[in-house]
XYZ file of C-alpha atoms in Angstrom:
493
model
C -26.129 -6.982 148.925
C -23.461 -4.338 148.003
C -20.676 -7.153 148.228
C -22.353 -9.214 146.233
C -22.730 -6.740 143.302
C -19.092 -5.689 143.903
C -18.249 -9.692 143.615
C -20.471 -9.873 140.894
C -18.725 -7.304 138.958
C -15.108 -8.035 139.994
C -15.783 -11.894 138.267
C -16.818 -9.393 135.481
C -14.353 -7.603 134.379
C -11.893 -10.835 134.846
C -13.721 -12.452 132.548
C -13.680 -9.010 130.289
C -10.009 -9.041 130.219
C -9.572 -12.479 129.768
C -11.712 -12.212 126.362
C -9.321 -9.212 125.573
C -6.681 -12.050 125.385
C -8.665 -14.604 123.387
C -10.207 -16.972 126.123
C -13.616 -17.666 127.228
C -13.689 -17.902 130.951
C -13.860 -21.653 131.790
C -12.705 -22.565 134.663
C -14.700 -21.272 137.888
C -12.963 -17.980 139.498
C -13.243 -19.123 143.511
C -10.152 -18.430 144.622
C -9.106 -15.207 146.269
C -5.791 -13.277 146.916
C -5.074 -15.778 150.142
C -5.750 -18.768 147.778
C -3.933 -17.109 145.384
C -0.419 -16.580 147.566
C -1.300 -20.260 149.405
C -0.670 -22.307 146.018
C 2.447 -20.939 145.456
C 3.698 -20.763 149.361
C 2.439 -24.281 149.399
C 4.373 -25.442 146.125
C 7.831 -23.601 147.884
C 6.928 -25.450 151.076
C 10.096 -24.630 153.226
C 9.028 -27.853 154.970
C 9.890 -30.064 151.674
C 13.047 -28.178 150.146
C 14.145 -27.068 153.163
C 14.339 -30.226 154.874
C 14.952 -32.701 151.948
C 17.119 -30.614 149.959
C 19.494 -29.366 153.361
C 22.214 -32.140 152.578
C 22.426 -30.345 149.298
C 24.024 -27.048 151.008
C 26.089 -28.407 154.058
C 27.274 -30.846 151.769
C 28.812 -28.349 149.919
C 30.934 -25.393 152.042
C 29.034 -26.453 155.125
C 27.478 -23.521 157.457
C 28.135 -20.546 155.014
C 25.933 -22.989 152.323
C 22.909 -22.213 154.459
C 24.091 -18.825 156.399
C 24.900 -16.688 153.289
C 24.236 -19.661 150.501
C 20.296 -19.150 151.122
C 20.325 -15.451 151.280
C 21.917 -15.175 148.006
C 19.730 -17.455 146.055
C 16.986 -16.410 147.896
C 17.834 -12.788 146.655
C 17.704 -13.603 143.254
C 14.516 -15.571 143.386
C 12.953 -12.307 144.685
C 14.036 -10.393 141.681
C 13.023 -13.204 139.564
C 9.655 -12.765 141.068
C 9.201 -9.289 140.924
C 10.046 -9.921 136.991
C 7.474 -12.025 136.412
C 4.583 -10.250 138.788
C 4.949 -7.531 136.591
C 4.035 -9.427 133.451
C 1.887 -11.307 135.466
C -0.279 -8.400 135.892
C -0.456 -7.202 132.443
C -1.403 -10.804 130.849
C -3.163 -13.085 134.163
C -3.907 -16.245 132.715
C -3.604 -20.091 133.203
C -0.681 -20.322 130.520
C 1.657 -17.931 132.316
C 4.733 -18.143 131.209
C 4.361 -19.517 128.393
C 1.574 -17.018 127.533
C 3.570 -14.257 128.422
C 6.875 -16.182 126.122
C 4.447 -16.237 122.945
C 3.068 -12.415 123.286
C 6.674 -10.690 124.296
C 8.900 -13.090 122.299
C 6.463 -14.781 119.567
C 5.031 -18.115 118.954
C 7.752 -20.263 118.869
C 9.803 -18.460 121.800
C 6.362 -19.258 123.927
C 6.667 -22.589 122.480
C 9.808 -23.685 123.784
C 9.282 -21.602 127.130
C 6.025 -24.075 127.932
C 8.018 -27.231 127.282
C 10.627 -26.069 129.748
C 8.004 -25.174 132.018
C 5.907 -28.415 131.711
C 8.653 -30.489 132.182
C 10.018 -28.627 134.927
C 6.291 -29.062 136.588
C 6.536 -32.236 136.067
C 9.458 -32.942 138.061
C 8.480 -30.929 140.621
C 5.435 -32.727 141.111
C 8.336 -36.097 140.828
C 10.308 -35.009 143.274
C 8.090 -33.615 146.045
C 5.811 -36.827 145.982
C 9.201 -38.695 146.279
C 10.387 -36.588 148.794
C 6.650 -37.699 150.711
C 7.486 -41.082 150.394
C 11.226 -41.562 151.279
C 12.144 -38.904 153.563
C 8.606 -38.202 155.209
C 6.651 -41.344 155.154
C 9.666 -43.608 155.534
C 11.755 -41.588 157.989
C 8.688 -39.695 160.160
C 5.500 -40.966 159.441
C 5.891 -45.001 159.298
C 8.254 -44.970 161.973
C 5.261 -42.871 164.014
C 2.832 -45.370 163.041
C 4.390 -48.090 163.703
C 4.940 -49.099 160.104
C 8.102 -51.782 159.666
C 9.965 -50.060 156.740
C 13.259 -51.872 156.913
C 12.151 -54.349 153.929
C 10.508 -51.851 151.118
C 12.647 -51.510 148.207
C 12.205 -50.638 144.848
C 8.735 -51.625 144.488
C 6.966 -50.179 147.381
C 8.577 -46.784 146.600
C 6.485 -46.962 143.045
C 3.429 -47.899 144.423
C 3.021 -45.267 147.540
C 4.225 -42.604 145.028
C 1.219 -43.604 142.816
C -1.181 -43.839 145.707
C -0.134 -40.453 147.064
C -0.270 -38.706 143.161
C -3.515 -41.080 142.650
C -5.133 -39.079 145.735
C -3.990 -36.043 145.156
C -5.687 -36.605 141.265
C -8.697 -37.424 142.708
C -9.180 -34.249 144.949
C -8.147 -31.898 142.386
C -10.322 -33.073 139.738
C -13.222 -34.339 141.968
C -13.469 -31.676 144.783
C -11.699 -28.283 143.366
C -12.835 -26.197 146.153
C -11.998 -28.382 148.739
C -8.584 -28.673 146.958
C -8.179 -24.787 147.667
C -9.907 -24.495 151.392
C -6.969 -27.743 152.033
C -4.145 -25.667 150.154
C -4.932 -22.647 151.900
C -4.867 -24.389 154.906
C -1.810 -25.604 153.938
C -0.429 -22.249 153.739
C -0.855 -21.715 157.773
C 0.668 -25.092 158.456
C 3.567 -24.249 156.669
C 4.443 -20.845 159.115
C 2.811 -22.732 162.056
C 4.819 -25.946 161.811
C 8.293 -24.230 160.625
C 7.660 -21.721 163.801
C 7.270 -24.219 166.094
C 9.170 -26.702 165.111
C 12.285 -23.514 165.090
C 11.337 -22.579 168.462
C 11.447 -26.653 169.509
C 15.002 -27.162 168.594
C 16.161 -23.973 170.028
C 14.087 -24.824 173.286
C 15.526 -28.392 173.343
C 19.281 -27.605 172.643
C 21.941 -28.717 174.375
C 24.722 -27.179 171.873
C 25.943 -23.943 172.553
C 24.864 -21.589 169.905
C 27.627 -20.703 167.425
C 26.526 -17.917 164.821
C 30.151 -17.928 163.114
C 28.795 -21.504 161.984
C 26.144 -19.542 159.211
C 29.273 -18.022 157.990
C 32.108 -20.516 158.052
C 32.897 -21.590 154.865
C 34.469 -25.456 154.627
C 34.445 -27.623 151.613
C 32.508 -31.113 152.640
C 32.832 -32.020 149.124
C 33.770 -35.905 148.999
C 33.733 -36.285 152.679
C 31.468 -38.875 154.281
C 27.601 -38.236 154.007
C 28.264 -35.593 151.609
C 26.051 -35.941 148.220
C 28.941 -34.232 146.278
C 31.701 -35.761 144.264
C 35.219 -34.025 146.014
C 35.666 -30.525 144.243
C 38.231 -28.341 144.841
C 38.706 -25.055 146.437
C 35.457 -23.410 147.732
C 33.866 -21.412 144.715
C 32.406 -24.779 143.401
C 31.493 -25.986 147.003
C 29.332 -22.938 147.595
C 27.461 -22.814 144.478
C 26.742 -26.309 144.575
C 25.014 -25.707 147.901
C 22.794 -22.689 146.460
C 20.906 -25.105 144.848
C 19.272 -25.444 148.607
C 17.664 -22.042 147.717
C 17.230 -22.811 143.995
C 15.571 -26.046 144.794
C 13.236 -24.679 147.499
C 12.085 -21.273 146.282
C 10.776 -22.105 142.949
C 7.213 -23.678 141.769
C 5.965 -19.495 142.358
C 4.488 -19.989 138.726
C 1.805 -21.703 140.275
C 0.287 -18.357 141.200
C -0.047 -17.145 137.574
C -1.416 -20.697 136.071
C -4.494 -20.434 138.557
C -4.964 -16.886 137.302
C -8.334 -17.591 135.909
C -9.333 -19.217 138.596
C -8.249 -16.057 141.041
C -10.336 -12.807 141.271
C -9.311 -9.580 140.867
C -6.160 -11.658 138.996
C -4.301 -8.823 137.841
C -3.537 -6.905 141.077
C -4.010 -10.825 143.338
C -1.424 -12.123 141.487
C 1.396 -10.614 140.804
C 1.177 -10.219 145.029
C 0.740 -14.142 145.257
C 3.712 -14.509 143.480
C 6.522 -12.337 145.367
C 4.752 -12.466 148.833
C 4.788 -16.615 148.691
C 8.602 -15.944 147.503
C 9.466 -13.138 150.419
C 7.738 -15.163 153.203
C 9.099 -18.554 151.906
C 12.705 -16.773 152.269
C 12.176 -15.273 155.505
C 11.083 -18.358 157.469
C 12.968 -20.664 155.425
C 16.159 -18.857 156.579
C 15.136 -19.094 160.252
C 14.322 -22.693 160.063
C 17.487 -23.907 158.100
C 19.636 -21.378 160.049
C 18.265 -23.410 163.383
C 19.363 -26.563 161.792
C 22.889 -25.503 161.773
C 23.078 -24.181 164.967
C 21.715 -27.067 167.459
C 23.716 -29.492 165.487
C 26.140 -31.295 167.820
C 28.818 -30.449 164.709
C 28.846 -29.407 161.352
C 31.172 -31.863 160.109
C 28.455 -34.934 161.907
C 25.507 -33.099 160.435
C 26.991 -33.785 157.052
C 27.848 -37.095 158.016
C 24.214 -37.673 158.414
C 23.796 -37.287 155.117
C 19.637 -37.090 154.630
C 19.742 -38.858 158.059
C 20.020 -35.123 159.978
C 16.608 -34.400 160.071
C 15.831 -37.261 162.118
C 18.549 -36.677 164.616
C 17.571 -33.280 165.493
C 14.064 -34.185 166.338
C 15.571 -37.220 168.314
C 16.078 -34.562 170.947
C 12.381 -33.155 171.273
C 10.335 -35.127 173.757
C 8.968 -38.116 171.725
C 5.116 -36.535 172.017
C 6.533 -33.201 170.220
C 8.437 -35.248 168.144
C 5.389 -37.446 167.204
C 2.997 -34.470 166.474
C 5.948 -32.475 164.319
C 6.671 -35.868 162.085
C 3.384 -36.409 161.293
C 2.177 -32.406 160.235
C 5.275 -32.268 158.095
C 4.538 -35.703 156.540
C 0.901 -33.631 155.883
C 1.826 -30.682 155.171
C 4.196 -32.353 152.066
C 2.082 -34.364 150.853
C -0.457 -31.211 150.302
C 2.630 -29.738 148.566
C 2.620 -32.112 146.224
C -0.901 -31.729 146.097
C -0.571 -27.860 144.850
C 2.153 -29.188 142.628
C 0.060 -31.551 140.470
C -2.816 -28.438 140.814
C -0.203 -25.792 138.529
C 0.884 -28.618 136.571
C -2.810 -29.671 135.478
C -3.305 -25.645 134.121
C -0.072 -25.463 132.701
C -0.687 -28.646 130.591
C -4.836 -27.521 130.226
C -3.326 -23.994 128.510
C -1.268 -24.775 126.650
C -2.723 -27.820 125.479
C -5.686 -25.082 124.382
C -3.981 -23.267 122.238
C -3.165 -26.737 120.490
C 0.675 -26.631 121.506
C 0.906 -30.633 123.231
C -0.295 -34.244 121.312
C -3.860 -35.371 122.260
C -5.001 -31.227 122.654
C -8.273 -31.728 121.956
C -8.539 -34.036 125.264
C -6.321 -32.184 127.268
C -8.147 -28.807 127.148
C -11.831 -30.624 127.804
C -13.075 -28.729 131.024
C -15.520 -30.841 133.386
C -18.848 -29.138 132.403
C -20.201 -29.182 136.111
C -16.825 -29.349 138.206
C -14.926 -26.669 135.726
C -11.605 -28.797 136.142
C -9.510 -29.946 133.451
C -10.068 -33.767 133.642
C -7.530 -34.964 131.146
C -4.610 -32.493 132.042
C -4.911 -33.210 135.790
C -4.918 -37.295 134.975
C -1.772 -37.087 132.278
C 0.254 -35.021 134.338
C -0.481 -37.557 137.513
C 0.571 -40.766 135.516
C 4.227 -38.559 133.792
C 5.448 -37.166 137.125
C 4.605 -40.726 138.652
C 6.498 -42.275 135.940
C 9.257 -39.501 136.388
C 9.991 -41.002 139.665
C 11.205 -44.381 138.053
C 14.730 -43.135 138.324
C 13.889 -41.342 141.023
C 16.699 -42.881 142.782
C 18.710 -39.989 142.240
C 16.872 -37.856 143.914
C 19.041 -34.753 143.255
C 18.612 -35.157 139.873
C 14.991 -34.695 139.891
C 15.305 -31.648 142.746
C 17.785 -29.686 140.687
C 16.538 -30.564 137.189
C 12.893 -29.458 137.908
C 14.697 -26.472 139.441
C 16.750 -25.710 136.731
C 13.728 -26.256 133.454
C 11.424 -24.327 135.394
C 14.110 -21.005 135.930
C 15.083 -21.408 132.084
C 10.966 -20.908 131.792
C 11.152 -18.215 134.191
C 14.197 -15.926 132.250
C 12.562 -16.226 128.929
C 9.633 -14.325 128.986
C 11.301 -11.882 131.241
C 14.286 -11.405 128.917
C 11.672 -11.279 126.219
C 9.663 -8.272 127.801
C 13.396 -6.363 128.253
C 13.367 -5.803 124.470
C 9.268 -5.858 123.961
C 8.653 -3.119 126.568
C 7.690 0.220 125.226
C 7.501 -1.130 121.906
C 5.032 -4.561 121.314
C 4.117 -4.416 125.080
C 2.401 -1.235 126.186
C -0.286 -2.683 128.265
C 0.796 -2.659 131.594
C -1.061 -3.828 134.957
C -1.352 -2.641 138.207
C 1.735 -4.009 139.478
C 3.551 -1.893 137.334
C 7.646 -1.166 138.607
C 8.267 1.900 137.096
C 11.522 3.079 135.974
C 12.826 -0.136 137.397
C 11.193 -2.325 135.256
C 13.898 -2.910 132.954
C 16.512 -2.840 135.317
C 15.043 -5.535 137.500
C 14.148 -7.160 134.192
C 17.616 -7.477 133.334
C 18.969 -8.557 136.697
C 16.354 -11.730 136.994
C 17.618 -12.443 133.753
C 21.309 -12.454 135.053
C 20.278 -14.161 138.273
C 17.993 -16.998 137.009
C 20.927 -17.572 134.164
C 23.440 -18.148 136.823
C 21.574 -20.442 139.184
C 20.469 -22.353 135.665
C 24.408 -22.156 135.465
C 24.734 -23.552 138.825
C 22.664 -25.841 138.475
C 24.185 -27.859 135.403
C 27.556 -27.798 136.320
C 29.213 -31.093 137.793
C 28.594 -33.658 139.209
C 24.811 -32.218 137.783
C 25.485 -33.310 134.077
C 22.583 -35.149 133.407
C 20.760 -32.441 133.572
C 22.734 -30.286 131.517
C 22.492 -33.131 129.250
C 18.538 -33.401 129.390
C 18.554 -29.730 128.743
C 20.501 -29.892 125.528
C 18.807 -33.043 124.364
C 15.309 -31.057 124.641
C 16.901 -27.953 123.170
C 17.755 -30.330 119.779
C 14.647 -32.504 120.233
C 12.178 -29.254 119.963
C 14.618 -27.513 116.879
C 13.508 -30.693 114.675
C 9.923 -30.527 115.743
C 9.659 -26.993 115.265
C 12.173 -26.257 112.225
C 11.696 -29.651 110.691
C 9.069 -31.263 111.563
C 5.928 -28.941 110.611
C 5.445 -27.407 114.340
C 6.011 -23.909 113.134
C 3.454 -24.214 110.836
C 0.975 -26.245 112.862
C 1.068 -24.419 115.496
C -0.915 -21.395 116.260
C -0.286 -19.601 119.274
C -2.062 -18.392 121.654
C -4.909 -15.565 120.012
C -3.710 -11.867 119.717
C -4.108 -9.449 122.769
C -6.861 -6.880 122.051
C -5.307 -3.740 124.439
């Protein structure tokens, strides 16, 4: 009885601080702090970015990509996440960022912060369901099934990408708690699979281990296999292959946009946010380290090209092999799954406060199944159609990586000046005296890997990013948008 009252009275005084902010509590609160950390460990998936986006690091300096490339970028995604947990735990709701962009940095600074971060969403959810279909169904799964690939082209990618996005539509909007006891689940799978799959390829090596591989720095720029145009020297090499890191540890956003369905969401989030990011980096560096090490040789692993994967577990005993191939074909598509799940609440926010075309639909809650039927459906059918060029897959991995970073420095660079002045309210994750400091190092961190991450032969992206960056000045300066649009409502502290 006494847990229920507590229960009853945590739910409470969520909903009591969400109505400080301006919001009726909508959605249903069933998630806990496991749930919480599980979305966001499930979105990072070391399984998906570690796997798909490897060719992106040993194609660049080879071992020392992975060896001391990782543990950089993973470094600064920690202080980006401690950055954001803090303002997480003053303001916990679904619009996160761009929430946190509006109150720190006004209405039109949260404005552009949730189109970075919706379209950065967006191609996460692209590239992951993608990443199901070509590297996990096509390369593990069909193979295991004994599904003849050889003659799918162009057409069969775009309809198994809309079946797997159709399904995972259908589970978020139709079955919301079964959606969270599966992503949860998912969370497990992730350190269960990555642990034994690590302790496989160790156990089944026949290459002497060479640690001076993790920090051997050679430039595979241009060589065969490698997805990077020839660059010179070795700076370029290695940054190109943080994007591993940048790729793989990002998507933690998802923690804050499922705030109100979390309890206890000031002091569950801000945890589910750097412990999905410190976890994610711990046995994501085991894993990927592993990779490097049983390799025959560097220089054939990056020959491979996105071919690798499947030669390593070519020397597991084909039952192991079988069982692996199909839980990490599972395990991404539930990935994608928790993808589409932060991109629903992202859209259902800020379409809420009246910030996205067709608002009045997109914030419509199922009155029964307290889901957000419109958001989940339009974000299925944009990230599906995202994948059209989805041929260049490295395109979608490092733009989604690079919009959603941009949405991750803003509000944080925001709260460096608002602190102490406009923000007062503080949660209880709360740094201190190093609030500001840490502030201002995510900042410098998340502007360099956006840096990174724009830089040749990534153009495109840096063009995308400037074309949105003029596209939103004439909606907002000329267009009216300043004047239609509200915000979200003022924070009673």
């Amino acid at each position: 009885m006494s847990e229920t009252i507590h229960a009853g009275s945590a739910a409470e005084q969520d909903a009591a601080e969400l109505k400080k902010m301006g919001y009726e509590q909508e959605l249903h609160r069933h998630m806990g702090g496991f749930s919480n950390f599980a979305i966001s460990f499930s979105i990072i998936c070391i399984l998906a970015g570690g796997i798909s986006a490897f060719p992106l690091a040993l194609g660049g300096a080879g071992g020392a990509s992975v060896g001391i490339g990782w543990l950089v970028g993973a470094g600064f995604a920690t202080i980006v996440a401690l950055a954001m947990a803090q303002i997480s735990s003053s303001y916990p709701t679904a619009g996160g960022l761009y929430h946190w962009g509006s109150i720190l940095g006004g209405k039109g600074y949260g404005w552009c912060t949730a189109w970075f971060n919706l379209l950065g969403l967006i191609f996460v959810v692209a590239s992951v369901n993608f990443a199901v279909y070509d590297f996990f169904f096509k390369g593990l799964a069909a193979p295991i099934l004994g599904i003849d690939v050889s003659g799918y082209g162009y057409m069969h990618q775009t309809l198994y990408i809309a079946a797997f996005t159709i399904l995972q539509a259908i589970l978020i909007y139709r079955f919301p708690k079964l959606t969270t006891k599966v992503t949860d689940l998912s969370g497990y799978l992730i350190m269960l699979i990555a642990t034994v799959l690590t302790v496989s390829l160790l156990v089944y090596n026949t290459t002497p281990l060479d640690f001076s591989r993790l920090y051997t720095f050679t430039n595979f720029t241009g060589a065969e296999g490698s997805v990077w145009p020839k660059s010179e020297g070795m700076v370029m090499p290695f940054l190109l292959g943080l994007l591993l890191a940048v790729y793989t540890i990002t998507g933690f956003d998802a923690s804050a946009h499922t705030s109100e369905e979390t309890r206890d969401a000031a002091r569950a989030v801000p945890k589910g946010i750097v412990s999905s990011v410190v976890y994610s980096a711990i046995f994501g560096y085991v894993m990927i380290c592993t990779f490097v090490l049983v390799m025959p040789d560097v220089a054939g692993g990056v020959k491979q090209g996105f071919g690798f994967f499947d030669s390593l577990l070519g020397t597991l005993p084909p039952a192991l092999k079988t069982v692996l191939g199909l839980g990490i074909f599972i395990v991404n598509f539930l990935c994608g799954l928790a993808c589409l799940t932060s991109t629903s609440r992202m859209m259902f926010a800020f379409a809420r406060d009246g910030g996205l075309p067709a608002s009045d639909a997109l914030k419509k809650v199922h009155p029964t199944l307290k889901t957000p039927v419109a958001a989940i459906w339009v974000s299925a059918i944009l990230s599906v159609l995202a994948t059209l060029y989805a041929a260049a897959f490295s395109v979608l991995a490092v733009g989604c990586a690079v919009f959603l970073y941009i949405s991750y420095i803003m509000p944080t660079a925001a709260g460096i000046l608002a602190e102490g002045k406009t923000w007062t309210h503080k949660g209880p994750f709360n740094l201190g005296g190093l609030s500001k400091p840490i502030a201002v190092l995510a900042v410098l961190g998340g502007g360099f890997l956006v840096f990174v991450g724009v830089q040749p032969p990534n153009e495109k992206v840096l063009y995308v990013t400037i074309a949105m960056l003029v596209v939103m000045g004439l909606f907002w300066y000329v267009f009216g948008e300043s004047k239609r649009f509200k915000g979200p409502p003022t924070v009673k502290e």
